[in-house]
C-alpha cells in the first residue's frame, strides 16, 4: 500500500459534533485493514486532540497520513497557544470551562491520553498564534 | 457476561436494534468523565454512565465498546440513538443509579 492522505476541518462552533473527524478516520483505517488495537490508539489520540481543538481553539485542521509503517497525525489550530506545555501535560490540569466539564471533558486528561496512546508526540505552540501537535502511531498494514 | 444477563440484573430497557442477547462483555467502566473512559483500555467493554450527550457514543465507539447503559433513568434522544446505531453499539437504560448498577454487575462476576 502506498501512503494515504486525508484532511479534516474541525468545526469549533458546535461541541456536539466534536469527534466526527475521528469517527471518519476510524472508518478509513478499518477499510485499510489496520489492526483494531492500532486503530483504537490512533483514533483515541486524535479524538482527544479534536476535543481540545473545539474546547480551546475554535476548531482547526487535522491532516492524517497513513503509510504501511505508521499513522501520522498533524493537528493545527489558531487558538491561544499553550503557555506552559509541561503544566498542560500534567494529569488533572485543565483550563476548560465548567460548561465543558459538565459535558464529560476538561478533566486534564486530554494531552496525557494523547501521549499515552501514541509512539511519538511533539507540541509546537506560540501564544496568540496557535498550536500544532504531531503524533505518530506505528502500525503494520497487511 | 452476556448482555441478556446485564439487562436482567439492571431491569434495563433496550433502546436500539444493536442489542443482541448473546453479545459478550468482558469488562465494565462506570464513569461520567469521558476522558477517564478514554484512558480505560479493556476489550469488549460495557460503559455505564449518567452523562447523556453524543460524546458518550463517540467515546464508546473510539474504545470499541459493545454497549452503553444510561443509569438513573436517563433516556437518550434520537440523535444519540442514531449515532449508536451507526456505530453498532447497543443502548440500554436502567432506573438504578451508577453505584448500584456497577455493584450488581461486579457481584455477579463482571469485575474487570
JSON list of C-alpha atoms in Angstrom, two decimals:
[
{"chain": "A", "resi": 1, "resn": "UNK", "atom": "CA", "xyz": [0.00, 0.00, 0.00]},
{"chain": "A", "resi": 2, "resn": "UNK", "atom": "CA", "xyz": [1.22, 3.49, -0.81]},
{"chain": "A", "resi": 3, "resn": "UNK", "atom": "CA", "xyz": [0.65, 6.37, 1.55]},
{"chain": "A", "resi": 4, "resn": "UNK", "atom": "CA", "xyz": [-2.89, 7.61, 2.00]},
{"chain": "A", "resi": 5, "resn": "UNK", "atom": "CA", "xyz": [-3.64, 11.20, 2.97]},
{"chain": "A", "resi": 6, "resn": "UNK", "atom": "CA", "xyz": [-6.81, 12.74, 4.29]},
{"chain": "A", "resi": 7, "resn": "UNK", "atom": "CA", "xyz": [-7.65, 16.15, 5.75]},
{"chain": "A", "resi": 8, "resn": "UNK", "atom": "CA", "xyz": [-10.43, 17.08, 8.18]},
{"chain": "A", "resi": 9, "resn": "UNK", "atom": "CA", "xyz": [-11.65, 20.57, 9.04]},
{"chain": "A", "resi": 10, "resn": "UNK", "atom": "CA", "xyz": [-12.73, 20.80, 12.66]},
{"chain": "A", "resi": 11, "resn": "UNK", "atom": "CA", "xyz": [-15.74, 22.99, 13.40]},
{"chain": "A", "resi": 12, "resn": "UNK", "atom": "CA", "xyz": [-15.11, 24.94, 16.57]},
{"chain": "A", "resi": 13, "resn": "UNK", "atom": "CA", "xyz": [-18.66, 26.21, 16.89]},
{"chain": "A", "resi": 14, "resn": "UNK", "atom": "CA", "xyz": [-20.54, 23.07, 17.85]},
{"chain": "A", "resi": 15, "resn": "UNK", "atom": "CA", "xyz": [-19.32, 20.75, 20.61]},
{"chain": "A", "resi": 16, "resn": "UNK", "atom": "CA", "xyz": [-21.99, 18.19, 19.78]},
{"chain": "A", "resi": 17, "resn": "UNK", "atom": "CA", "xyz": [-20.21, 17.29, 16.52]},
{"chain": "A", "resi": 18, "resn": "UNK", "atom": "CA", "xyz": [-16.74, 17.13, 18.08]},
{"chain": "A", "resi": 19, "resn": "UNK", "atom": "CA", "xyz": [-15.36, 13.70, 17.33]},
{"chain": "A", "resi": 20, "resn": "UNK", "atom": "CA", "xyz": [-16.86, 13.34, 13.86]},
{"chain": "A", "resi": 21, "resn": "UNK", "atom": "CA", "xyz": [-13.45, 13.60, 12.20]},
{"chain": "A", "resi": 22, "resn": "UNK", "atom": "CA", "xyz": [-12.07, 10.89, 14.46]},
{"chain": "A", "resi": 23, "resn": "UNK", "atom": "CA", "xyz": [-15.01, 8.64, 13.60]},
{"chain": "A", "resi": 24, "resn": "UNK", "atom": "CA", "xyz": [-14.28, 9.21, 9.91]},
{"chain": "A", "resi": 25, "resn": "UNK", "atom": "CA", "xyz": [-10.60, 8.39, 10.35]},
{"chain": "A", "resi": 26, "resn": "UNK", "atom": "CA", "xyz": [-11.57, 5.22, 12.19]},
{"chain": "A", "resi": 27, "resn": "UNK", "atom": "CA", "xyz": [-13.65, 4.10, 9.22]},
{"chain": "A", "resi": 28, "resn": "UNK", "atom": "CA", "xyz": [-10.77, 4.87, 6.84]},
{"chain": "A", "resi": 29, "resn": "UNK", "atom": "CA", "xyz": [-8.34, 2.84, 8.95]},
{"chain": "A", "resi": 30, "resn": "UNK", "atom": "CA", "xyz": [-10.81, -0.04, 9.16]},
{"chain": "A", "resi": 31, "resn": "UNK", "atom": "CA", "xyz": [-11.22, -0.02, 5.37]},
{"chain": "A", "resi": 32, "resn": "UNK", "atom": "CA", "xyz": [-7.42, -0.16, 5.01]},
{"chain": "A", "resi": 33, "resn": "UNK", "atom": "CA", "xyz": [-7.28, -3.26, 7.20]},
{"chain": "A", "resi": 34, "resn": "UNK", "atom": "CA", "xyz": [-5.32, -1.72, 10.06]},
{"chain": "A", "resi": 35, "resn": "UNK", "atom": "CA", "xyz": [-5.14, -3.78, 13.27]},
{"chain": "A", "resi": 36, "resn": "UNK", "atom": "CA", "xyz": [-8.07, -2.83, 15.58]},
{"chain": "A", "resi": 37, "resn": "UNK", "atom": "CA", "xyz": [-5.79, -2.10, 18.55]},
{"chain": "A", "resi": 38, "resn": "UNK", "atom": "CA", "xyz": [-3.69, 0.26, 16.42]},
{"chain": "A", "resi": 39, "resn": "UNK", "atom": "CA", "xyz": [-6.89, 1.92, 15.19]},
{"chain": "A", "resi": 40, "resn": "UNK", "atom": "CA", "xyz": [-8.01, 2.44, 18.79]},
{"chain": "A", "resi": 41, "resn": "UNK", "atom": "CA", "xyz": [-4.72, 4.06, 19.77]},
{"chain": "A", "resi": 42, "resn": "UNK", "atom": "CA", "xyz": [-4.70, 6.43, 16.81]},
{"chain": "A", "resi": 43, "resn": "UNK", "atom": "CA", "xyz": [-8.35, 7.42, 16.92]},
{"chain": "A", "resi": 44, "resn": "UNK", "atom": "CA", "xyz": [-8.48, 7.94, 20.71]},
{"chain": "A", "resi": 45, "resn": "UNK", "atom": "CA", "xyz": [-5.41, 10.20, 20.46]},
{"chain": "A", "resi": 46, "resn": "UNK", "atom": "CA", "xyz": [-6.97, 12.12, 17.59]},
{"chain": "A", "resi": 47, "resn": "UNK", "atom": "CA", "xyz": [-10.34, 12.30, 19.37]},
{"chain": "A", "resi": 48, "resn": "UNK", "atom": "CA", "xyz": [-8.77, 13.88, 22.46]},
{"chain": "A", "resi": 49, "resn": "UNK", "atom": "CA", "xyz": [-6.94, 16.33, 20.20]},
{"chain": "A", "resi": 50, "resn": "UNK", "atom": "CA", "xyz": [-10.11, 17.08, 18.27]},
{"chain": "A", "resi": 51, "resn": "UNK", "atom": "CA", "xyz": [-11.99, 17.77, 21.51]},
{"chain": "A", "resi": 52, "resn": "UNK", "atom": "CA", "xyz": [-9.19, 20.09, 22.62]},
{"chain": "A", "resi": 53, "resn": "UNK", "atom": "CA", "xyz": [-9.35, 21.99, 19.31]},
{"chain": "A", "resi": 54, "resn": "UNK", "atom": "CA", "xyz": [-13.08, 22.58, 19.81]},
{"chain": "A", "resi": 55, "resn": "UNK", "atom": "CA", "xyz": [-12.81, 23.46, 23.51]},
{"chain": "A", "resi": 56, "resn": "UNK", "atom": "CA", "xyz": [-9.78, 25.70, 23.38]},
{"chain": "A", "resi": 57, "resn": "UNK", "atom": "CA", "xyz": [-9.05, 26.83, 19.84]},
{"chain": "A", "resi": 58, "resn": "UNK", "atom": "CA", "xyz": [-12.30, 27.35, 17.92]},
{"chain": "A", "resi": 59, "resn": "UNK", "atom": "CA", "xyz": [-11.51, 24.42, 15.64]},
{"chain": "A", "resi": 60, "resn": "UNK", "atom": "CA", "xyz": [-8.67, 23.83, 13.22]},
{"chain": "A", "resi": 61, "resn": "UNK", "atom": "CA", "xyz": [-7.39, 21.35, 10.65]},
{"chain": "A", "resi": 62, "resn": "UNK", "atom": "CA", "xyz": [-6.23, 17.75, 11.06]},
{"chain": "A", "resi": 63, "resn": "UNK", "atom": "CA", "xyz": [-4.08, 16.06, 8.44]},
{"chain": "A", "resi": 64, "resn": "UNK", "atom": "CA", "xyz": [-3.65, 12.31, 8.59]},
{"chain": "A", "resi": 65, "resn": "UNK", "atom": "CA", "xyz": [-1.13, 10.34, 6.56]},
{"chain": "A", "resi": 66, "resn": "UNK", "atom": "CA", "xyz": [-1.28, 6.58, 6.66]},
{"chain": "A", "resi": 67, "resn": "UNK", "atom": "CA", "xyz": [1.66, 4.56, 5.40]},
{"chain": "A", "resi": 68, "resn": "UNK", "atom": "CA", "xyz": [2.44, 0.86, 5.78]},
{"chain": "A", "resi": 69, "resn": "UNK", "atom": "CA", "xyz": [4.66, 1.77, 8.74]},
{"chain": "A", "resi": 70, "resn": "UNK", "atom": "CA", "xyz": [2.73, 4.44, 10.64]},
{"chain": "A", "resi": 71, "resn": "UNK", "atom": "CA", "xyz": [-0.25, 6.70, 11.13]},
{"chain": "A", "resi": 72, "resn": "UNK", "atom": "CA", "xyz": [0.96, 10.29, 11.13]},
{"chain": "A", "resi": 73, "resn": "UNK", "atom": "CA", "xyz": [-1.37, 12.96, 12.52]},
{"chain": "A", "resi": 74, "resn": "UNK", "atom": "CA", "xyz": [-0.94, 16.74, 12.39]},
{"chain": "A", "resi": 75, "resn": "UNK", "atom": "CA", "xyz": [-3.41, 18.81, 14.39]},
{"chain": "A", "resi": 76, "resn": "UNK", "atom": "CA", "xyz": [-3.18, 22.54, 13.67]},
{"chain": "A", "resi": 77, "resn": "UNK", "atom": "CA", "xyz": [-5.17, 25.30, 15.30]},
{"chain": "A", "resi": 78, "resn": "UNK", "atom": "CA", "xyz": [-5.09, 29.09, 15.51]},
{"chain": "A", "resi": 79, "resn": "UNK", "atom": "CA", "xyz": [-6.06, 29.15, 19.17]},
{"chain": "A", "resi": 80, "resn": "UNK", "atom": "CA", "xyz": [-4.49, 30.99, 22.09]},
{"chain": "A", "resi": 81, "resn": "UNK", "atom": "CA", "xyz": [-1.47, 28.67, 22.38]},
{"chain": "A", "resi": 82, "resn": "UNK", "atom": "CA", "xyz": [-0.27, 26.76, 25.46]},
{"chain": "A", "resi": 83, "resn": "UNK", "atom": "CA", "xyz": [1.68, 28.95, 27.94]},
{"chain": "A", "resi": 84, "resn": "UNK", "atom": "CA", "xyz": [3.31, 26.05, 29.80]},
{"chain": "A", "resi": 85, "resn": "UNK", "atom": "CA", "xyz": [3.43, 22.71, 27.96]},
{"chain": "A", "resi": 86, "resn": "UNK", "atom": "CA", "xyz": [4.83, 20.78, 30.95]},
{"chain": "A", "resi": 87, "resn": "UNK", "atom": "CA", "xyz": [1.96, 22.02, 33.11]},
{"chain": "A", "resi": 88, "resn": "UNK", "atom": "CA", "xyz": [-0.58, 21.20, 30.39]},
{"chain": "A", "resi": 89, "resn": "UNK", "atom": "CA", "xyz": [0.83, 17.66, 30.23]},
{"chain": "A", "resi": 90, "resn": "UNK", "atom": "CA", "xyz": [0.14, 17.15, 33.95]},
{"chain": "A", "resi": 91, "resn": "UNK", "atom": "CA", "xyz": [-2.76, 14.78, 34.56]},
{"chain": "A", "resi": 92, "resn": "UNK", "atom": "CA", "xyz": [-5.63, 16.72, 36.11]},
{"chain": "A", "resi": 93, "resn": "UNK", "atom": "CA", "xyz": [-4.52, 20.17, 34.98]},
{"chain": "A", "resi": 94, "resn": "UNK", "atom": "CA", "xyz": [-7.15, 21.87, 32.83]},
{"chain": "A", "resi": 95, "resn": "UNK", "atom": "CA", "xyz": [-8.23, 25.36, 31.80]},
{"chain": "A", "resi": 96, "resn": "UNK", "atom": "CA", "xyz": [-11.58, 24.17, 30.43]},
{"chain": "A", "resi": 97, "resn": "UNK", "atom": "CA", "xyz": [-14.80, 25.88, 31.47]},
{"chain": "A", "resi": 98, "resn": "UNK", "atom": "CA", "xyz": [-17.39, 24.38, 33.82]},
{"chain": "A", "resi": 99, "resn": "UNK", "atom": "CA", "xyz": [-19.66, 24.02, 30.80]},
{"chain": "A", "resi": 100, "resn": "UNK", "atom": "CA", "xyz": [-17.15, 21.70, 29.12]},
{"chain": "A", "resi": 101, "resn": "UNK", "atom": "CA", "xyz": [-16.70, 19.71, 32.33]},
{"chain": "A", "resi": 102, "resn": "UNK", "atom": "CA", "xyz": [-20.43, 19.12, 32.51]},
{"chain": "A", "resi": 103, "resn": "UNK", "atom": "CA", "xyz": [-20.16, 17.51, 29.08]},
{"chain": "A", "resi": 104, "resn": "UNK", "atom": "CA", "xyz": [-17.66, 14.94, 30.38]},
{"chain": "A", "resi": 105, "resn": "UNK", "atom": "CA", "xyz": [-14.40, 16.57, 29.32]},
{"chain": "A", "resi": 106, "resn": "UNK", "atom": "CA", "xyz": [-11.98, 19.16, 30.67]},
{"chain": "A", "resi": 107, "resn": "UNK", "atom": "CA", "xyz": [-10.59, 16.83, 33.31]},
{"chain": "A", "resi": 108, "resn": "UNK", "atom": "CA", "xyz": [-6.99, 17.44, 32.36]},
{"chain": "A", "resi": 109, "resn": "UNK", "atom": "CA", "xyz": [-6.54, 14.03, 30.76]},
{"chain": "A", "resi": 110, "resn": "UNK", "atom": "CA", "xyz": [-6.52, 15.01, 27.09]},
{"chain": "A", "resi": 111, "resn": "UNK", "atom": "CA", "xyz": [-2.84, 15.64, 26.43]},
{"chain": "A", "resi": 112, "resn": "UNK", "atom": "CA", "xyz": [-1.68, 12.83, 28.78]},
{"chain": "A", "resi": 113, "resn": "UNK", "atom": "CA", "xyz": [-4.01, 10.41, 26.99]},
{"chain": "A", "resi": 114, "resn": "UNK", "atom": "CA", "xyz": [-2.69, 11.56, 23.61]},
{"chain": "A", "resi": 115, "resn": "UNK", "atom": "CA", "xyz": [0.87, 10.90, 24.71]},
{"chain": "A", "resi": 116, "resn": "UNK", "atom": "CA", "xyz": [-0.12, 7.56, 26.24]},
{"chain": "A", "resi": 117, "resn": "UNK", "atom": "CA", "xyz": [-1.67, 6.23, 23.04]},
{"chain": "A", "resi": 118, "resn": "UNK", "atom": "CA", "xyz": [0.98, 7.41, 20.58]},
{"chain": "A", "resi": 119, "resn": "UNK", "atom": "CA", "xyz": [4.53, 6.34, 19.89]},
{"chain": "A", "resi": 120, "resn": "UNK", "atom": "CA", "xyz": [5.65, 9.91, 19.28]},
{"chain": "A", "resi": 121, "resn": "UNK", "atom": "CA", "xyz": [4.12, 13.27, 20.14]},
{"chain": "A", "resi": 122, "resn": "UNK", "atom": "CA", "xyz": [5.50, 16.77, 19.66]},
{"chain": "A", "resi": 123, "resn": "UNK", "atom": "CA", "xyz": [3.78, 20.02, 20.57]},
{"chain": "A", "resi": 124, "resn": "UNK", "atom": "CA", "xyz": [4.71, 23.30, 18.91]},
{"chain": "A", "resi": 125, "resn": "UNK", "atom": "CA", "xyz": [2.90, 26.31, 20.28]},
{"chain": "A", "resi": 126, "resn": "UNK", "atom": "CA", "xyz": [3.06, 30.08, 20.16]},
{"chain": "A", "resi": 127, "resn": "UNK", "atom": "CA", "xyz": [0.96, 32.34, 22.36]},
{"chain": "A", "resi": 128, "resn": "UNK", "atom": "CA", "xyz": [-1.68, 34.16, 20.34]},
{"chain": "A", "resi": 129, "resn": "UNK", "atom": "CA", "xyz": [-0.76, 32.30, 17.14]},
{"chain": "A", "resi": 130, "resn": "UNK", "atom": "CA", "xyz": [-1.75, 28.69, 17.65]},
{"chain": "A", "resi": 131, "resn": "UNK", "atom": "CA", "xyz": [-0.68, 25.14, 18.36]},
{"chain": "A", "resi": 132, "resn": "UNK", "atom": "CA", "xyz": [0.45, 22.25, 16.21]},
{"chain": "A", "resi": 133, "resn": "UNK", "atom": "CA", "xyz": [0.56, 18.74, 17.59]},
{"chain": "A", "resi": 134, "resn": "UNK", "atom": "CA", "xyz": [2.28, 15.99, 15.64]},
{"chain": "A", "resi": 135, "resn": "UNK", "atom": "CA", "xyz": [1.57, 12.40, 16.63]},
{"chain": "A", "resi": 136, "resn": "UNK", "atom": "CA", "xyz": [2.74, 9.08, 15.24]},
{"chain": "A", "resi": 137, "resn": "UNK", "atom": "CA", "xyz": [1.32, 5.65, 15.88]},
{"chain": "A", "resi": 138, "resn": "UNK", "atom": "CA", "xyz": [3.42, 2.85, 14.47]},
{"chain": "A", "resi": 139, "resn": "UNK", "atom": "CA", "xyz": [1.47, 0.26, 12.54]},
{"chain": "A", "resi": 140, "resn": "UNK", "atom": "CA", "xyz": [1.80, -2.78, 10.37]},
{"chain": "A", "resi": 141, "resn": "UNK", "atom": "CA", "xyz": [-0.61, -2.95, 7.49]},
{"chain": "A", "resi": 142, "resn": "UNK", "atom": "CA", "xyz": [-1.41, -6.11, 5.64]},
{"chain": "B", "resi": 1, "resn": "UNK", "atom": "CA", "xyz": [-21.23, -11.71, 30.87]},
{"chain": "B", "resi": 2, "resn": "UNK", "atom": "CA", "xyz": [-23.93, -11.82, 28.19]},
{"chain": "B", "resi": 3, "resn": "UNK", "atom": "CA", "xyz": [-25.87, -8.63, 27.54]},
{"chain": "B", "resi": 4, "resn": "UNK", "atom": "CA", "xyz": [-29.02, -10.60, 28.28]},
{"chain": "B", "resi": 5, "resn": "UNK", "atom": "CA", "xyz": [-27.83, -11.02, 31.87]},
{"chain": "B", "resi": 6, "resn": "UNK", "atom": "CA", "xyz": [-26.92, -7.32, 32.11]},
{"chain": "B", "resi": 7, "resn": "UNK", "atom": "CA", "xyz": [-30.49, -6.45, 31.09]},
{"chain": "B", "resi": 8, "resn": "UNK", "atom": "CA", "xyz": [-31.93, -8.85, 33.65]},
{"chain": "B", "resi": 9, "resn": "UNK", "atom": "CA", "xyz": [-29.71, -7.70, 36.52]},
{"chain": "B", "resi": 10, "resn": "UNK", "atom": "CA", "xyz": [-30.34, -4.00, 35.91]},
{"chain": "B", "resi": 11, "resn": "UNK", "atom": "CA", "xyz": [-34.01, -4.28, 34.88]},
{"chain": "B", "resi": 12, "resn": "UNK", "atom": "CA", "xyz": [-32.84, -2.41, 31.81]},
{"chain": "B", "resi": 13, "resn": "UNK", "atom": "CA", "xyz": [-34.79, -1.24, 28.80]},
{"chain": "B", "resi": 14, "resn": "UNK", "atom": "CA", "xyz": [-33.34, -1.95, 25.35]},
{"chain": "B", "resi": 15, "resn": "UNK", "atom": "CA", "xyz": [-33.35, 1.26, 23.32]},
{"chain": "B", "resi": 16, "resn": "UNK", "atom": "CA", "xyz": [-31.97, 0.30, 19.91]},
{"chain": "B", "resi": 17, "resn": "UNK", "atom": "CA", "xyz": [-31.63, -2.53, 17.43]},
{"chain": "B", "resi": 18, "resn": "UNK", "atom": "CA", "xyz": [-27.94, -3.18, 18.06]},
{"chain": "B", "resi": 19, "resn": "UNK", "atom": "CA", "xyz": [-28.75, -5.23, 21.15]},
{"chain": "B", "resi": 20, "resn": "UNK", "atom": "CA", "xyz": [-28.06, -8.93, 20.88]},
{"chain": "B", "resi": 21, "resn": "UNK", "atom": "CA", "xyz": [-28.67, -11.07, 23.94]},
{"chain": "B", "resi": 22, "resn": "UNK", "atom": "CA", "xyz": [-25.61, -13.17, 23.15]},
{"chain": "B", "resi": 23, "resn": "UNK", "atom": "CA", "xyz": [-23.18, -10.24, 22.94]},
{"chain": "B", "resi": 24, "resn": "UNK", "atom": "CA", "xyz": [-20.46, -10.91, 25.49]},
{"chain": "B", "resi": 25, "resn": "UNK", "atom": "CA", "xyz": [-18.98, -8.12, 27.60]},
{"chain": "B", "resi": 26, "resn": "UNK", "atom": "CA", "xyz": [-15.73, -8.91, 29.39]},
{"chain": "B", "resi": 27, "resn": "UNK", "atom": "CA", "xyz": [-15.30, -5.73, 31.42]},
{"chain": "B", "resi": 28, "resn": "UNK", "atom": "CA", "xyz": [-17.17, -2.62, 32.50]},
{"chain": "B", "resi": 29, "resn": "UNK", "atom": "CA", "xyz": [-16.45, 1.04, 33.16]},
{"chain": "B", "resi": 30, "resn": "UNK", "atom": "CA", "xyz": [-18.79, 3.19, 35.27]},
{"chain": "B", "resi": 31, "resn": "UNK", "atom": "CA", "xyz": [-17.97, 6.83, 34.64]},
{"chain": "B", "resi": 32, "resn": "UNK", "atom": "CA", "xyz": [-19.32, 10.27, 33.77]},
{"chain": "B", "resi": 33, "resn": "UNK", "atom": "CA", "xyz": [-15.93, 11.56, 32.75]},
{"chain": "B", "resi": 34, "resn": "UNK", "atom": "CA", "xyz": [-15.25, 10.65, 29.14]},
{"chain": "B", "resi": 35, "resn": "UNK", "atom": "CA", "xyz": [-11.51, 11.34, 29.33]},
{"chain": "B", "resi": 36, "resn": "UNK", "atom": "CA", "xyz": [-11.27, 8.74, 32.07]},
{"chain": "B", "resi": 37, "resn": "UNK", "atom": "CA", "xyz": [-13.14, 6.31, 29.82]},
{"chain": "B", "resi": 38, "resn": "UNK", "atom": "CA", "xyz": [-10.62, 7.05, 27.08]},
{"chain": "B", "resi": 39, "resn": "UNK", "atom": "CA", "xyz": [-7.81, 6.12, 29.48]},
{"chain": "B", "resi": 40, "resn": "UNK", "atom": "CA", "xyz": [-9.52, 2.77, 30.18]},
{"chain": "B", "resi": 41, "resn": "UNK", "atom": "CA", "xyz": [-8.08, 0.03, 28.00]},
{"chain": "B", "resi": 42, "resn": "UNK", "atom": "CA", "xyz": [-10.14, -3.13, 28.06]},
{"chain": "B", "resi": 43, "resn": "UNK", "atom": "CA", "xyz": [-11.62, -5.28, 25.33]},
{"chain": "B", "resi": 44, "resn": "UNK", "atom": "CA", "xyz": [-15.33, -5.91, 24.78]},
{"chain": "B", "resi": 45, "resn": "UNK", "atom": "CA", "xyz": [-16.27, -3.43, 27.47]},
{"chain": "B", "resi": 46, "resn": "UNK", "atom": "CA", "xyz": [-19.57, -2.09, 28.74]},
{"chain": "B", "resi": 47, "resn": "UNK", "atom": "CA", "xyz": [-19.93, 1.63, 29.58]},
{"chain": "B", "resi": 48, "resn": "UNK", "atom": "CA", "xyz": [-22.25, 2.70, 32.38]},
{"chain": "B", "resi": 49, "resn": "UNK", "atom": "CA", "xyz": [-22.82, 6.45, 32.65]},
{"chain": "B", "resi": 50, "resn": "UNK", "atom": "CA", "xyz": [-25.22, 9.12, 33.81]},
{"chain": "B", "resi": 51, "resn": "UNK", "atom": "CA", "xyz": [-23.95, 11.53, 31.17]},
{"chain": "B", "resi": 52, "resn": "UNK", "atom": "CA", "xyz": [-26.24, 11.94, 28.18]},
{"chain": "B", "resi": 53, "resn": "UNK", "atom": "CA", "xyz": [-24.71, 13.56, 25.10]},
{"chain": "B", "resi": 54, "resn": "UNK", "atom": "CA", "xyz": [-23.35, 12.45, 21.70]},
{"chain": "B", "resi": 55, "resn": "UNK", "atom": "CA", "xyz": [-19.79, 12.36, 23.04]},
{"chain": "B", "resi": 56, "resn": "UNK", "atom": "CA", "xyz": [-20.74, 9.34, 25.15]},
{"chain": "B", "resi": 57, "resn": "UNK", "atom": "CA", "xyz": [-21.40, 7.34, 21.98]},
{"chain": "B", "resi": 58, "resn": "UNK", "atom": "CA", "xyz": [-18.33, 8.70, 20.20]},
{"chain": "B", "resi": 59, "resn": "UNK", "atom": "CA", "xyz": [-16.18, 7.83, 23.20]},
{"chain": "B", "resi": 60, "resn": "UNK", "atom": "CA", "xyz": [-17.62, 4.31, 23.34]},
{"chain": "B", "resi": 61, "resn": "UNK", "atom": "CA", "xyz": [-17.06, 3.93, 19.61]},
{"chain": "B", "resi": 62, "resn": "UNK", "atom": "CA", "xyz": [-13.41, 5.01, 19.84]},
{"chain": "B", "resi": 63, "resn": "UNK", "atom": "CA", "xyz": [-12.90, 2.42, 22.59]},
{"chain": "B", "resi": 64, "resn": "UNK", "atom": "CA", "xyz": [-14.67, -0.35, 20.62]},
{"chain": "B", "resi": 65, "resn": "UNK", "atom": "CA", "xyz": [-17.19, -0.78, 23.43]},
{"chain": "B", "resi": 66, "resn": "UNK", "atom": "CA", "xyz": [-20.10, -3.14, 22.90]},
{"chain": "B", "resi": 67, "resn": "UNK", "atom": "CA", "xyz": [-22.86, -1.43, 24.85]},
{"chain": "B", "resi": 68, "resn": "UNK", "atom": "CA", "xyz": [-23.80, 1.67, 26.84]},
{"chain": "B", "resi": 69, "resn": "UNK", "atom": "CA", "xyz": [-26.06, 1.64, 29.90]},
{"chain": "B", "resi": 70, "resn": "UNK", "atom": "CA", "xyz": [-27.56, 5.02, 30.78]},
{"chain": "B", "resi": 71, "resn": "UNK", "atom": "CA", "xyz": [-28.25, 4.99, 34.53]},
{"chain": "B", "resi": 72, "resn": "UNK", "atom": "CA", "xyz": [-30.69, 6.81, 36.83]},
{"chain": "B", "resi": 73, "resn": "UNK", "atom": "CA", "xyz": [-33.45, 6.54, 34.27]},
{"chain": "B", "resi": 74, "resn": "UNK", "atom": "CA", "xyz": [-31.69, 8.80, 31.78]},
{"chain": "B", "resi": 75, "resn": "UNK", "atom": "CA", "xyz": [-33.16, 8.47, 28.31]},
{"chain": "B", "resi": 76, "resn": "UNK", "atom": "CA", "xyz": [-31.01, 9.47, 25.35]},
{"chain": "B", "resi": 77, "resn": "UNK", "atom": "CA", "xyz": [-32.53, 11.40, 22.47]},
{"chain": "B", "resi": 78, "resn": "UNK", "atom": "CA", "xyz": [-32.88, 10.38, 18.86]},
{"chain": "B", "resi": 79, "resn": "UNK", "atom": "CA", "xyz": [-29.52, 11.85, 17.84]},
{"chain": "B", "resi": 80, "resn": "UNK", "atom": "CA", "xyz": [-27.70, 9.68, 20.36]},
{"chain": "B", "resi": 81, "resn": "UNK", "atom": "CA", "xyz": [-29.63, 6.56, 19.35]},
{"chain": "B", "resi": 82, "resn": "UNK", "atom": "CA", "xyz": [-28.87, 7.23, 15.68]},
{"chain": "B", "resi": 83, "resn": "UNK", "atom": "CA", "xyz": [-25.16, 7.61, 16.41]},
{"chain": "B", "resi": 84, "resn": "UNK", "atom": "CA", "xyz": [-25.17, 4.35, 18.37]},
{"chain": "B", "resi": 85, "resn": "UNK", "atom": "CA", "xyz": [-26.95, 2.56, 15.54]},
{"chain": "B", "resi": 86, "resn": "UNK", "atom": "CA", "xyz": [-24.30, 3.77, 13.09]},
{"chain": "B", "resi": 87, "resn": "UNK", "atom": "CA", "xyz": [-21.57, 2.57, 15.45]},
{"chain": "B", "resi": 88, "resn": "UNK", "atom": "CA", "xyz": [-23.26, -0.78, 16.13]},
{"chain": "B", "resi": 89, "resn": "UNK", "atom": "CA", "xyz": [-23.37, -0.15, 19.88]},
{"chain": "B", "resi": 90, "resn": "UNK", "atom": "CA", "xyz": [-26.27, -1.46, 21.98]},
{"chain": "B", "resi": 91, "resn": "UNK", "atom": "CA", "xyz": [-28.01, 1.19, 24.13]},
{"chain": "B", "resi": 92, "resn": "UNK", "atom": "CA", "xyz": [-29.70, 0.27, 27.41]},
{"chain": "B", "resi": 93, "resn": "UNK", "atom": "CA", "xyz": [-31.33, 2.32, 30.14]},
{"chain": "B", "resi": 94, "resn": "UNK", "atom": "CA", "xyz": [-31.84, 1.48, 33.80]},
{"chain": "B", "resi": 95, "resn": "UNK", "atom": "CA", "xyz": [-33.57, 3.24, 36.67]},
{"chain": "B", "resi": 96, "resn": "UNK", "atom": "CA", "xyz": [-30.79, 2.19, 39.04]},
{"chain": "B", "resi": 97, "resn": "UNK", "atom": "CA", "xyz": [-28.06, 4.70, 39.93]},
{"chain": "B", "resi": 98, "resn": "UNK", "atom": "CA", "xyz": [-24.48, 4.24, 38.75]},
{"chain": "B", "resi": 99, "resn": "UNK", "atom": "CA", "xyz": [-23.09, 2.94, 42.05]},
{"chain": "B", "resi": 100, "resn": "UNK", "atom": "CA", "xyz": [-25.82, 0.35, 42.43]},
{"chain": "B", "resi": 101, "resn": "UNK", "atom": "CA", "xyz": [-25.59, -0.76, 38.80]},
{"chain": "B", "resi": 102, "resn": "UNK", "atom": "CA", "xyz": [-21.83, -1.23, 38.97]},
{"chain": "B", "resi": 103, "resn": "UNK", "atom": "CA", "xyz": [-22.14, -3.08, 42.29]},
{"chain": "B", "resi": 104, "resn": "UNK", "atom": "CA", "xyz": [-24.70, -5.53, 40.95]},
{"chain": "B", "resi": 105, "resn": "UNK", "atom": "CA", "xyz": [-22.69, -6.34, 37.83]},
{"chain": "B", "resi": 106, "resn": "UNK", "atom": "CA", "xyz": [-19.48, -6.66, 39.84]},
{"chain": "B", "resi": 107, "resn": "UNK", "atom": "CA", "xyz": [-21.02, -9.02, 42.37]},
{"chain": "B", "resi": 108, "resn": "UNK", "atom": "CA", "xyz": [-22.37, -11.17, 39.56]},
{"chain": "B", "resi": 109, "resn": "UNK", "atom": "CA", "xyz": [-18.96, -11.66, 38.00]},
{"chain": "B", "resi": 110, "resn": "UNK", "atom": "CA", "xyz": [-18.25, -8.65, 35.79]},
{"chain": "B", "resi": 111, "resn": "UNK", "atom": "CA", "xyz": [-15.31, -7.47, 37.87]},
{"chain": "B", "resi": 112, "resn": "UNK", "atom": "CA", "xyz": [-12.66, -6.42, 35.33]}
]
